[in-house]
Amino acid sequence: MDLVRGPRSSLNLELSVGPGPIDVMLHPPPYQSEFHSNRYSPTNNKERNQTSVLEAKLTKMNEENKILSEQLDMYYEKYMTLKSKIDDRTNNCSSPTEDQQNEASPSKKRRTRNDLIIKFNNTGAERLDEAFQNESPPPSQEGFKSYLEEIKPKVTKIVMQTDPADSSLVVKDGYQWRKYGQKVTRDNPSPRAYFRCSFAPSCPVKKKVQRSAEDKSLIVVTYEGEHNHGHPSTCLSENRVLSCYTANSTSGSTITLDLTQHGLKPNMERACHEIQNQEFQTVLVKQMASSLTKDPGFTAALANAISGKIFENFSDVSLD
DNA sequence: CGTCTTTGACCCGCGC
DNA sequence: GCGCGGGTCAAAGACG
């Protein structure tokens, strides 16, 4: 789960961030090794001056890169420290016994009740989170353990803004769904619709769609399981996603937290599950990429770094 | 005609 | 054991 940084050695772009040397980017300098080789011999003073200017810029960029790398290392260390603390806490608080592991089959009712919440953004999600938390009492330690043991399929809840006048429970998320049931539940006068993914016959994913009891303009979509096929459409949704919270995922590396331990604040719980949630990670990466690419300084620096890398590689090849 | 939606019946787990 | 409630099935109808 190295979201913050991937393998450090392979992802070192040596970026130069700051006032972008766009002229350098547009007219990339000769690769660095060439400055120190005998093969590079400027023929006049003008070229010599340009070379020294470029060399100075390169030196400055290298210094900036060094500073940024050190800062990155510092943040990475802090991240790893926090991560190890979370892992320690996880191992201490949630080590189910063999009997507990051999408990009876999962109860779907309890699974739904113990859904965890991830705050997706701040636009309206806060209110929903509060409503959802008030609805569900804080899970006891036993309840949370059994919750962790019981659930198998990935459960994701999404709240969408729709027209309250529109009574249909159709949510366009790009996948193809087949409705197989509808039921009026006790806690909500609005009917709950049950859908199965019909894009692939063997796809195990189901979804439940129901209007929020508190706000009719909101539709709560609960996805269970993971698609065993690609996304049939690049269109994610025509509706506005207000918030997203998810329950535990399938097998694999999971973070287990004892929510009854008071030392762990709800924000921390949320943060841990945010990190754990693969979909959230994808969205986060997209948002980061989007905000970074909007920054002209970053794009210039990135282009500069990439061009520098290309020339460096070219240098290595040509010297070989 | 094939696919999808509707809807009542049925199944199953849970609490009492 | 019984009732309740959520989830699923499947027949019938609608629709393109």
PDB file of N, CA and C in Angstrom, chain A residues 4-90:
ATOM      1  N   VAL A   4       1.801   6.699  -1.005  1.00  0.00           N
ATOM      2  CA  VAL A   4       2.543   7.949  -0.978  1.00  0.00           C
ATOM      3  C   VAL A   4       3.744   7.869  -1.887  1.00  0.00           C
ATOM      4  N   ARG A   5       4.433   6.766  -1.804  1.00  0.00           N
ATOM      5  CA  ARG A   5       5.578   6.601  -2.680  1.00  0.00           C
ATOM      6  C   ARG A   5       5.673   5.162  -3.085  1.00  0.00           C
ATOM      7  N   GLY A   6       5.957   4.958  -4.281  1.00  0.00           N
ATOM      8  CA  GLY A   6       6.186   3.610  -4.764  1.00  0.00           C
ATOM      9  C   GLY A   6       7.601   3.229  -4.429  1.00  0.00           C
ATOM     10  N   PRO A   7       8.107   2.221  -5.095  1.00  0.00           N
ATOM     11  CA  PRO A   7       9.499   1.854  -4.896  1.00  0.00           C
ATOM     12  C   PRO A   7      10.394   3.045  -5.187  1.00  0.00           C
ATOM     13  N   ARG A   8      11.055   3.471  -4.155  1.00  0.00           N
ATOM     14  CA  ARG A   8      11.777   4.728  -4.224  1.00  0.00           C
ATOM     15  C   ARG A   8      12.825   4.725  -5.318  1.00  0.00           C
ATOM     16  N   SER A   9      13.514   3.646  -5.443  1.00  0.00           N
ATOM     17  CA  SER A   9      14.624   3.631  -6.375  1.00  0.00           C
ATOM     18  C   SER A   9      14.184   3.757  -7.821  1.00  0.00           C
ATOM     19  N   SER A  10      13.010   3.211  -8.100  1.00  0.00           N
ATOM     20  CA  SER A  10      12.579   3.197  -9.493  1.00  0.00           C
ATOM     21  C   SER A  10      11.718   4.388  -9.840  1.00  0.00           C
ATOM     22  N   LEU A  11      11.400   5.191  -8.858  1.00  0.00           N
ATOM     23  CA  LEU A  11      10.481   6.287  -9.130  1.00  0.00           C
ATOM     24  C   LEU A  11      11.144   7.633  -8.862  1.00  0.00           C
ATOM     25  N   ASN A  12      12.418   7.673  -8.917  1.00  0.00           N
ATOM     26  CA  ASN A  12      13.107   8.915  -8.655  1.00  0.00           C
ATOM     27  C   ASN A  12      13.245   9.694  -9.946  1.00  0.00           C
ATOM     28  N   LEU A  13      12.330  10.662 -10.116  1.00  0.00           N
ATOM     29  CA  LEU A  13      12.344  11.430 -11.348  1.00  0.00           C
ATOM     30  C   LEU A  13      13.297  12.600 -11.268  1.00  0.00           C
ATOM     31  N   GLU A  14      13.779  12.898 -10.082  1.00  0.00           N
ATOM     32  CA  GLU A  14      14.666  14.028  -9.888  1.00  0.00           C
ATOM     33  C   GLU A  14      14.036  15.287 -10.455  1.00  0.00           C
ATOM     34  N   LEU A  15      12.848  15.546  -9.977  1.00  0.00           N
ATOM     35  CA  LEU A  15      12.097  16.671 -10.499  1.00  0.00           C
ATOM     36  C   LEU A  15      12.678  17.978  -9.992  1.00  0.00           C
ATOM     37  N   SER A  16      12.528  18.973 -10.815  1.00  0.00           N
ATOM     38  CA  SER A  16      12.894  20.311 -10.412  1.00  0.00           C
ATOM     39  C   SER A  16      11.639  21.135 -10.313  1.00  0.00           C
ATOM     40  N   VAL A  17      11.297  21.525  -9.098  1.00  0.00           N
ATOM     41  CA  VAL A  17      10.079  22.287  -8.884  1.00  0.00           C
ATOM     42  C   VAL A  17      10.448  23.710  -8.530  1.00  0.00           C
ATOM     43  N   GLY A  18       9.722  24.626  -9.096  1.00  0.00           N
ATOM     44  CA  GLY A  18       9.993  26.026  -8.845  1.00  0.00           C
ATOM     45  C   GLY A  18       9.782  26.784 -10.126  1.00  0.00           C
ATOM     46  N   PRO A  19      10.266  28.027 -10.178  1.00  0.00           N
ATOM     47  CA  PRO A  19      10.145  28.787 -11.429  1.00  0.00           C
ATOM     48  C   PRO A  19      10.726  27.977 -12.570  1.00  0.00           C
ATOM     49  N   GLY A  20       9.862  27.589 -13.457  1.00  0.00           N
ATOM     50  CA  GLY A  20      10.262  26.616 -14.463  1.00  0.00           C
ATOM     51  C   GLY A  20      11.229  27.167 -15.484  1.00  0.00           C
ATOM     52  N   PRO A  21      12.322  26.521 -15.683  1.00  0.00           N
ATOM     53  CA  PRO A  21      13.259  26.911 -16.737  1.00  0.00           C
ATOM     54  C   PRO A  21      12.740  26.457 -18.079  1.00  0.00           C
ATOM     55  N   ILE A  22      11.705  27.153 -18.546  1.00  0.00           N
ATOM     56  CA  ILE A  22      11.010  26.689 -19.738  1.00  0.00           C
ATOM     57  C   ILE A  22      11.933  26.736 -20.956  1.00  0.00           C
ATOM     58  N   ASP A  23      12.791  27.740 -20.986  1.00  0.00           N
ATOM     59  CA  ASP A  23      13.694  27.807 -22.133  1.00  0.00           C
ATOM     60  C   ASP A  23      14.600  26.591 -22.177  1.00  0.00           C
ATOM     61  N   VAL A  24      14.949  26.129 -20.976  1.00  0.00           N
ATOM     62  CA  VAL A  24      15.778  24.928 -20.911  1.00  0.00           C
ATOM     63  C   VAL A  24      14.992  23.724 -21.374  1.00  0.00           C
ATOM     64  N   MET A  25      13.699  23.759 -21.017  1.00  0.00           N
ATOM     65  CA  MET A  25      12.858  22.634 -21.399  1.00  0.00           C
ATOM     66  C   MET A  25      12.681  22.585 -22.912  1.00  0.00           C
ATOM     67  N   LEU A  26      12.435  23.767 -23.484  1.00  0.00           N
ATOM     68  CA  LEU A  26      12.203  23.812 -24.926  1.00  0.00           C
ATOM     69  C   LEU A  26      13.475  23.525 -25.709  1.00  0.00           C
ATOM     70  N   HIS A  27      14.565  23.959 -25.131  1.00  0.00           N
ATOM     71  CA  HIS A  27      15.845  23.710 -25.785  1.00  0.00           C
ATOM     72  C   HIS A  27      16.734  22.940 -24.813  1.00  0.00           C
ATOM     73  N   PRO A  28      16.512  21.674 -24.733  1.00  0.00           N
ATOM     74  CA  PRO A  28      17.201  20.887 -23.713  1.00  0.00           C
ATOM     75  C   PRO A  28      18.713  20.960 -23.851  1.00  0.00           C
ATOM     76  N   PRO A  29      19.354  21.010 -22.682  1.00  0.00           N
ATOM     77  CA  PRO A  29      20.809  21.109 -22.696  1.00  0.00           C
ATOM     78  C   PRO A  29      21.442  19.801 -23.109  1.00  0.00           C
ATOM     79  N   PRO A  30      22.675  19.868 -23.494  1.00  0.00           N
ATOM     80  CA  PRO A  30      23.386  18.613 -23.739  1.00  0.00           C
ATOM     81  C   PRO A  30      23.455  17.835 -22.446  1.00  0.00           C
ATOM     82  N   TYR A  31      23.430  16.539 -22.568  1.00  0.00           N
ATOM     83  CA  TYR A  31      23.421  15.736 -21.362  1.00  0.00           C
ATOM     84  C   TYR A  31      24.678  16.007 -20.535  1.00  0.00           C
ATOM     85  N   GLN A  32      24.501  15.815 -19.242  1.00  0.00           N
ATOM     86  CA  GLN A  32      25.467  16.318 -18.286  1.00  0.00           C
ATOM     87  C   GLN A  32      26.858  15.740 -18.498  1.00  0.00           C
ATOM     88  N   SER A  33      26.921  14.478 -18.841  1.00  0.00           N
ATOM     89  CA  SER A  33      28.246  13.859 -18.941  1.00  0.00           C
ATOM     90  C   SER A  33      29.066  14.498 -20.055  1.00  0.00           C
ATOM     91  N   GLU A  34      28.334  15.055 -21.005  1.00  0.00           N
ATOM     92  CA  GLU A  34      29.030  15.615 -22.126  1.00  0.00           C
ATOM     93  C   GLU A  34      29.810  16.860 -21.727  1.00  0.00           C
ATOM     94  N   PHE A  35      29.350  17.532 -20.667  1.00  0.00           N
ATOM     95  CA  PHE A  35      30.060  18.717 -20.224  1.00  0.00           C
ATOM     96  C   PHE A  35      31.477  18.368 -19.774  1.00  0.00           C
ATOM     97  N   HIS A  36      31.612  17.156 -19.308  1.00  0.00           N
ATOM     98  CA  HIS A  36      32.902  16.785 -18.749  1.00  0.00           C
ATOM     99  C   HIS A  36      33.678  15.856 -19.663  1.00  0.00           C
ATOM    100  N   SER A  37      33.178  15.725 -20.855  1.00  0.00           N
ATOM    101  CA  SER A  37      33.919  14.855 -21.758  1.00  0.00           C
ATOM    102  C   SER A  37      34.762  15.684 -22.720  1.00  0.00           C
ATOM    103  N   ASN A  38      35.725  15.067 -23.232  1.00  0.00           N
ATOM    104  CA  ASN A  38      36.605  15.766 -24.163  1.00  0.00           C
ATOM    105  C   ASN A  38      35.961  15.941 -25.530  1.00  0.00           C
ATOM    106  N   ARG A  39      34.865  15.201 -25.749  1.00  0.00           N
ATOM    107  CA  ARG A  39      34.271  15.262 -27.063  1.00  0.00           C
ATOM    108  C   ARG A  39      33.546  16.578 -27.276  1.00  0.00           C
ATOM    109  N   TYR A  40      33.172  17.263 -26.183  1.00  0.00           N
ATOM    110  CA  TYR A  40      32.432  18.512 -26.315  1.00  0.00           C
ATOM    111  C   TYR A  40      33.421  19.664 -26.359  1.00  0.00           C
ATOM    112  N   SER A  41      33.492  20.309 -27.489  1.00  0.00           N
ATOM    113  CA  SER A  41      34.450  21.407 -27.614  1.00  0.00           C
ATOM    114  C   SER A  41      33.793  22.570 -28.334  1.00  0.00           C
ATOM    115  N   PRO A  42      33.276  23.568 -27.584  1.00  0.00           N
ATOM    116  CA  PRO A  42      32.621  24.716 -28.186  1.00  0.00           C
ATOM    117  C   PRO A  42      33.563  25.437 -29.122  1.00  0.00           C
ATOM    118  N   THR A  43      32.981  25.914 -30.183  1.00  0.00           N
ATOM    119  CA  THR A  43      33.837  26.497 -31.199  1.00  0.00           C
ATOM    120  C   THR A  43      33.996  27.989 -31.028  1.00  0.00           C
ATOM    121  N   ASN A  44      33.080  28.638 -30.264  1.00  0.00           N
ATOM    122  CA  ASN A  44      33.240  30.064 -30.074  1.00  0.00           C
ATOM    123  C   ASN A  44      32.789  30.480 -28.678  1.00  0.00           C
ATOM    124  N   ASN A  45      32.947  31.776 -28.387  1.00  0.00           N
ATOM    125  CA  ASN A  45      32.636  32.274 -27.054  1.00  0.00           C
ATOM    126  C   ASN A  45      31.139  32.256 -26.763  1.00  0.00           C
ATOM    127  N   LYS A  46      30.335  32.499 -27.792  1.00  0.00           N
ATOM    128  CA  LYS A  46      28.899  32.509 -27.588  1.00  0.00           C
ATOM    129  C   LYS A  46      28.406  31.156 -27.083  1.00  0.00           C
ATOM    130  N   GLU A  47      28.882  30.146 -27.751  1.00  0.00           N
ATOM    131  CA  GLU A  47      28.497  28.795 -27.337  1.00  0.00           C
ATOM    132  C   GLU A  47      29.010  28.507 -25.938  1.00  0.00           C
ATOM    133  N   ARG A  48      30.211  29.011 -25.661  1.00  0.00           N
ATOM    134  CA  ARG A  48      30.808  28.788 -24.357  1.00  0.00           C
ATOM    135  C   ARG A  48      29.946  29.447 -23.258  1.00  0.00           C
ATOM    136  N   ASN A  49      29.469  30.663 -23.567  1.00  0.00           N
ATOM    137  CA  ASN A  49      28.620  31.357 -22.600  1.00  0.00           C
ATOM    138  C   ASN A  49      27.302  30.608 -22.375  1.00  0.00           C
ATOM    139  N   GLN A  50      26.734  30.161 -23.480  1.00  0.00           N
ATOM    140  CA  GLN A  50      25.484  29.399 -23.359  1.00  0.00           C
ATOM    141  C   GLN A  50      25.699  28.151 -22.527  1.00  0.00           C
ATOM    142  N   THR A  51      26.817  27.549 -22.762  1.00  0.00           N
ATOM    143  CA  THR A  51      27.124  26.331 -22.014  1.00  0.00           C
ATOM    144  C   THR A  51      27.220  26.607 -20.527  1.00  0.00           C
ATOM    145  N   SER A  52      27.918  27.714 -20.200  1.00  0.00           N
ATOM    146  CA  SER A  52      28.075  28.003 -18.778  1.00  0.00           C
ATOM    147  C   SER A  52      26.737  28.373 -18.141  1.00  0.00           C
ATOM    148  N   VAL A  53      25.897  29.076 -18.900  1.00  0.00           N
ATOM    149  CA  VAL A  53      24.563  29.407 -18.374  1.00  0.00           C
ATOM    150  C   VAL A  53      23.766  28.146 -18.122  1.00  0.00           C
ATOM    151  N   LEU A  54      23.789  27.268 -19.104  1.00  0.00           N
ATOM    152  CA  LEU A  54      23.052  26.011 -18.950  1.00  0.00           C
ATOM    153  C   LEU A  54      23.610  25.181 -17.808  1.00  0.00           C
ATOM    154  N   GLU A  55      24.917  25.211 -17.702  1.00  0.00           N
ATOM    155  CA  GLU A  55      25.551  24.442 -16.629  1.00  0.00           C
ATOM    156  C   GLU A  55      25.120  24.985 -15.269  1.00  0.00           C
ATOM    157  N   ALA A  56      25.045  26.332 -15.197  1.00  0.00           N
ATOM    158  CA  ALA A  56      24.623  26.942 -13.938  1.00  0.00           C
ATOM    159  C   ALA A  56      23.191  26.540 -13.601  1.00  0.00           C
ATOM    160  N   LYS A  57      22.343  26.562 -14.634  1.00  0.00           N
ATOM    161  CA  LYS A  57      20.952  26.173 -14.423  1.00  0.00           C
ATOM    162  C   LYS A  57      20.855  24.716 -13.969  1.00  0.00           C
ATOM    163  N   LEU A  58      21.670  23.905 -14.609  1.00  0.00           N
ATOM    164  CA  LEU A  58      21.662  22.487 -14.271  1.00  0.00           C
ATOM    165  C   LEU A  58      22.105  22.273 -12.828  1.00  0.00           C
ATOM    166  N   THR A  59      23.132  23.018 -12.437  1.00  0.00           N
ATOM    167  CA  THR A  59      23.618  22.909 -11.068  1.00  0.00           C
ATOM    168  C   THR A  59      22.534  23.315 -10.082  1.00  0.00           C
ATOM    169  N   LYS A  60      21.863  24.421 -10.421  1.00  0.00           N
ATOM    170  CA  LYS A  60      20.789  24.904  -9.548  1.00  0.00           C
ATOM    171  C   LYS A  60      19.673  23.873  -9.442  1.00  0.00           C
ATOM    172  N   MET A  61      19.332  23.283 -10.602  1.00  0.00           N
ATOM    173  CA  MET A  61      18.291  22.262 -10.615  1.00  0.00           C
ATOM    174  C   MET A  61      18.688  21.063  -9.777  1.00  0.00           C
ATOM    175  N   ASN A  62      19.941  20.686  -9.880  1.00  0.00           N
ATOM    176  CA  ASN A  62      20.409  19.543  -9.099  1.00  0.00           C
ATOM    177  C   ASN A  62      20.311  19.828  -7.607  1.00  0.00           C
ATOM    178  N   GLU A  63      20.645  21.073  -7.246  1.00  0.00           N
ATOM    179  CA  GLU A  63      20.537  21.427  -5.829  1.00  0.00           C
ATOM    180  C   GLU A  63      19.082  21.360  -5.366  1.00  0.00           C
ATOM    181  N   GLU A  64      18.195  21.897  -6.202  1.00  0.00           N
ATOM    182  CA  GLU A  64      16.766  21.836  -5.855  1.00  0.00           C
ATOM    183  C   GLU A  64      16.308  20.393  -5.752  1.00  0.00           C
ATOM    184  N   ASN A  65      16.781  19.591  -6.689  1.00  0.00           N
ATOM    185  CA  ASN A  65      16.401  18.176  -6.658  1.00  0.00           C
ATOM    186  C   ASN A  65      16.861  17.513  -5.373  1.00  0.00           C
ATOM    187  N   LYS A  66      18.057  17.880  -4.960  1.00  0.00           N
ATOM    188  CA  LYS A  66      18.604  17.278  -3.753  1.00  0.00           C
ATOM    189  C   LYS A  66      17.749  17.654  -2.538  1.00  0.00           C
ATOM    190  N   ILE A  67      17.402  18.950  -2.469  1.00  0.00           N
ATOM    191  CA  ILE A  67      16.579  19.412  -1.355  1.00  0.00           C
ATOM    192  C   ILE A  67      15.229  18.707  -1.347  1.00  0.00           C
ATOM    193  N   LEU A  68      14.627  18.647  -2.532  1.00  0.00           N
ATOM    194  CA  LEU A  68      13.318  17.998  -2.634  1.00  0.00           C
ATOM    195  C   LEU A  68      13.411  16.519  -2.292  1.00  0.00           C
ATOM    196  N   SER A  69      14.488  15.881  -2.733  1.00  0.00           N
ATOM    197  CA  SER A  69      14.661  14.465  -2.425  1.00  0.00           C
ATOM    198  C   SER A  69      14.773  14.245  -0.928  1.00  0.00           C
ATOM    199  N   GLU A  70      15.514  15.168  -0.270  1.00  0.00           N
ATOM    200  CA  GLU A  70      15.646  15.038   1.178  1.00  0.00           C
ATOM    201  C   GLU A  70      14.300  15.213   1.866  1.00  0.00           C
ATOM    202  N   GLN A  71      13.534  16.204   1.383  1.00  0.00           N
ATOM    203  CA  GLN A  71      12.207  16.412   1.959  1.00  0.00           C
ATOM    204  C   GLN A  71      11.325  15.196   1.736  1.00  0.00           C
ATOM    205  N   LEU A  72      11.436  14.648   0.541  1.00  0.00           N
ATOM    206  CA  LEU A  72      10.645  13.469   0.210  1.00  0.00           C
ATOM    207  C   LEU A  72      11.024  12.299   1.118  1.00  0.00           C
ATOM    208  N   ASP A  73      12.329  12.144   1.327  1.00  0.00           N
ATOM    209  CA  ASP A  73      12.796  11.084   2.232  1.00  0.00           C
ATOM    210  C   ASP A  73      12.225  11.276   3.632  1.00  0.00           C
ATOM    211  N   MET A  74      12.210  12.540   4.062  1.00  0.00           N
ATOM    212  CA  MET A  74      11.705  12.846   5.393  1.00  0.00           C
ATOM    213  C   MET A  74      10.229  12.465   5.505  1.00  0.00           C
ATOM    214  N   TYR A  75       9.464  12.866   4.497  1.00  0.00           N
ATOM    215  CA  TYR A  75       8.038  12.538   4.519  1.00  0.00           C
ATOM    216  C   TYR A  75       7.833  11.029   4.446  1.00  0.00           C
ATOM    217  N   TYR A  76       8.653  10.383   3.656  1.00  0.00           N
ATOM    218  CA  TYR A  76       8.529   8.938   3.511  1.00  0.00           C
ATOM    219  C   TYR A  76       8.818   8.234   4.829  1.00  0.00           C
ATOM    220  N   GLU A  77       9.828   8.716   5.529  1.00  0.00           N
ATOM    221  CA  GLU A  77      10.150   8.134   6.836  1.00  0.00           C
ATOM    222  C   GLU A  77       8.994   8.315   7.799  1.00  0.00           C
ATOM    223  N   LYS A  78       8.439   9.515   7.799  1.00  0.00           N
ATOM    224  CA  LYS A  78       7.299   9.777   8.680  1.00  0.00           C
ATOM    225  C   LYS A  78       6.129   8.868   8.327  1.00  0.00           C
ATOM    226  N   TYR A  79       5.912   8.717   7.026  1.00  0.00           N
ATOM    227  CA  TYR A  79       4.821   7.865   6.575  1.00  0.00           C
ATOM    228  C   TYR A  79       5.040   6.427   7.026  1.00  0.00           C
ATOM    229  N   MET A  80       6.260   5.931   6.859  1.00  0.00           N
ATOM    230  CA  MET A  80       6.545   4.549   7.229  1.00  0.00           C
ATOM    231  C   MET A  80       6.418   4.355   8.742  1.00  0.00           C
ATOM    232  N   THR A  81       6.827   5.387   9.513  1.00  0.00           N
ATOM    233  CA  THR A  81       6.692   5.302  10.959  1.00  0.00           C
ATOM    234  C   THR A  81       5.237   5.179  11.354  1.00  0.00           C
ATOM    235  N   LEU A  82       4.414   6.036  10.761  1.00  0.00           N
ATOM    236  CA  LEU A  82       2.984   5.984  11.060  1.00  0.00           C
ATOM    237  C   LEU A  82       2.382   4.651  10.636  1.00  0.00           C
ATOM    238  N   LYS A  83       2.819   4.184   9.477  1.00  0.00           N
ATOM    239  CA  LYS A  83       2.277   2.936   8.957  1.00  0.00           C
ATOM    240  C   LYS A  83       2.618   1.773   9.887  1.00  0.00           C
ATOM    241  N   SER A  84       3.867   1.757  10.381  1.00  0.00           N
ATOM    242  CA  SER A  84       4.265   0.670  11.271  1.00  0.00           C
ATOM    243  C   SER A  84       3.487   0.731  12.573  1.00  0.00           C
ATOM    244  N   LYS A  85       3.218   1.961  13.043  1.00  0.00           N
ATOM    245  CA  LYS A  85       2.417   2.096  14.253  1.00  0.00           C
ATOM    246  C   LYS A  85       1.015   1.537  14.052  1.00  0.00           C
ATOM    247  N   ILE A  86       0.449   1.848  12.904  1.00  0.00           N
ATOM    248  CA  ILE A  86      -0.892   1.332  12.594  1.00  0.00           C
ATOM    249  C   ILE A  86      -0.872  -0.187  12.514  1.00  0.00           C
ATOM    250  N   ASP A  87       0.176  -0.722  11.871  1.00  0.00           N
ATOM    251  CA  ASP A  87       0.281  -2.174  11.756  1.00  0.00           C
ATOM    252  C   ASP A  87       0.391  -2.826  13.131  1.00  0.00           C
ATOM    253  N   ASP A  88       1.220  -2.209  14.001  1.00  0.00           N
ATOM    254  CA  ASP A  88       1.381  -2.740  15.351  1.00  0.00           C
ATOM    255  C   ASP A  88       0.052  -2.778  16.073  1.00  0.00           C
ATOM    256  N   ARG A  89      -0.641  -1.660  15.976  1.00  0.00           N
ATOM    257  CA  ARG A  89      -1.931  -1.570  16.655  1.00  0.00           C
ATOM    258  C   ARG A  89      -2.905  -2.602  16.098  1.00  0.00           C
ATOM    259  N   THR A  90      -2.844  -2.768  14.805  1.00  0.00           N
ATOM    260  CA  THR A  90      -3.724  -3.739  14.165  1.00  0.00           C
ATOM    261  C   THR A  90      -3.448  -5.146  14.668  1.00  0.00           C
TER     262      THR A  90
END
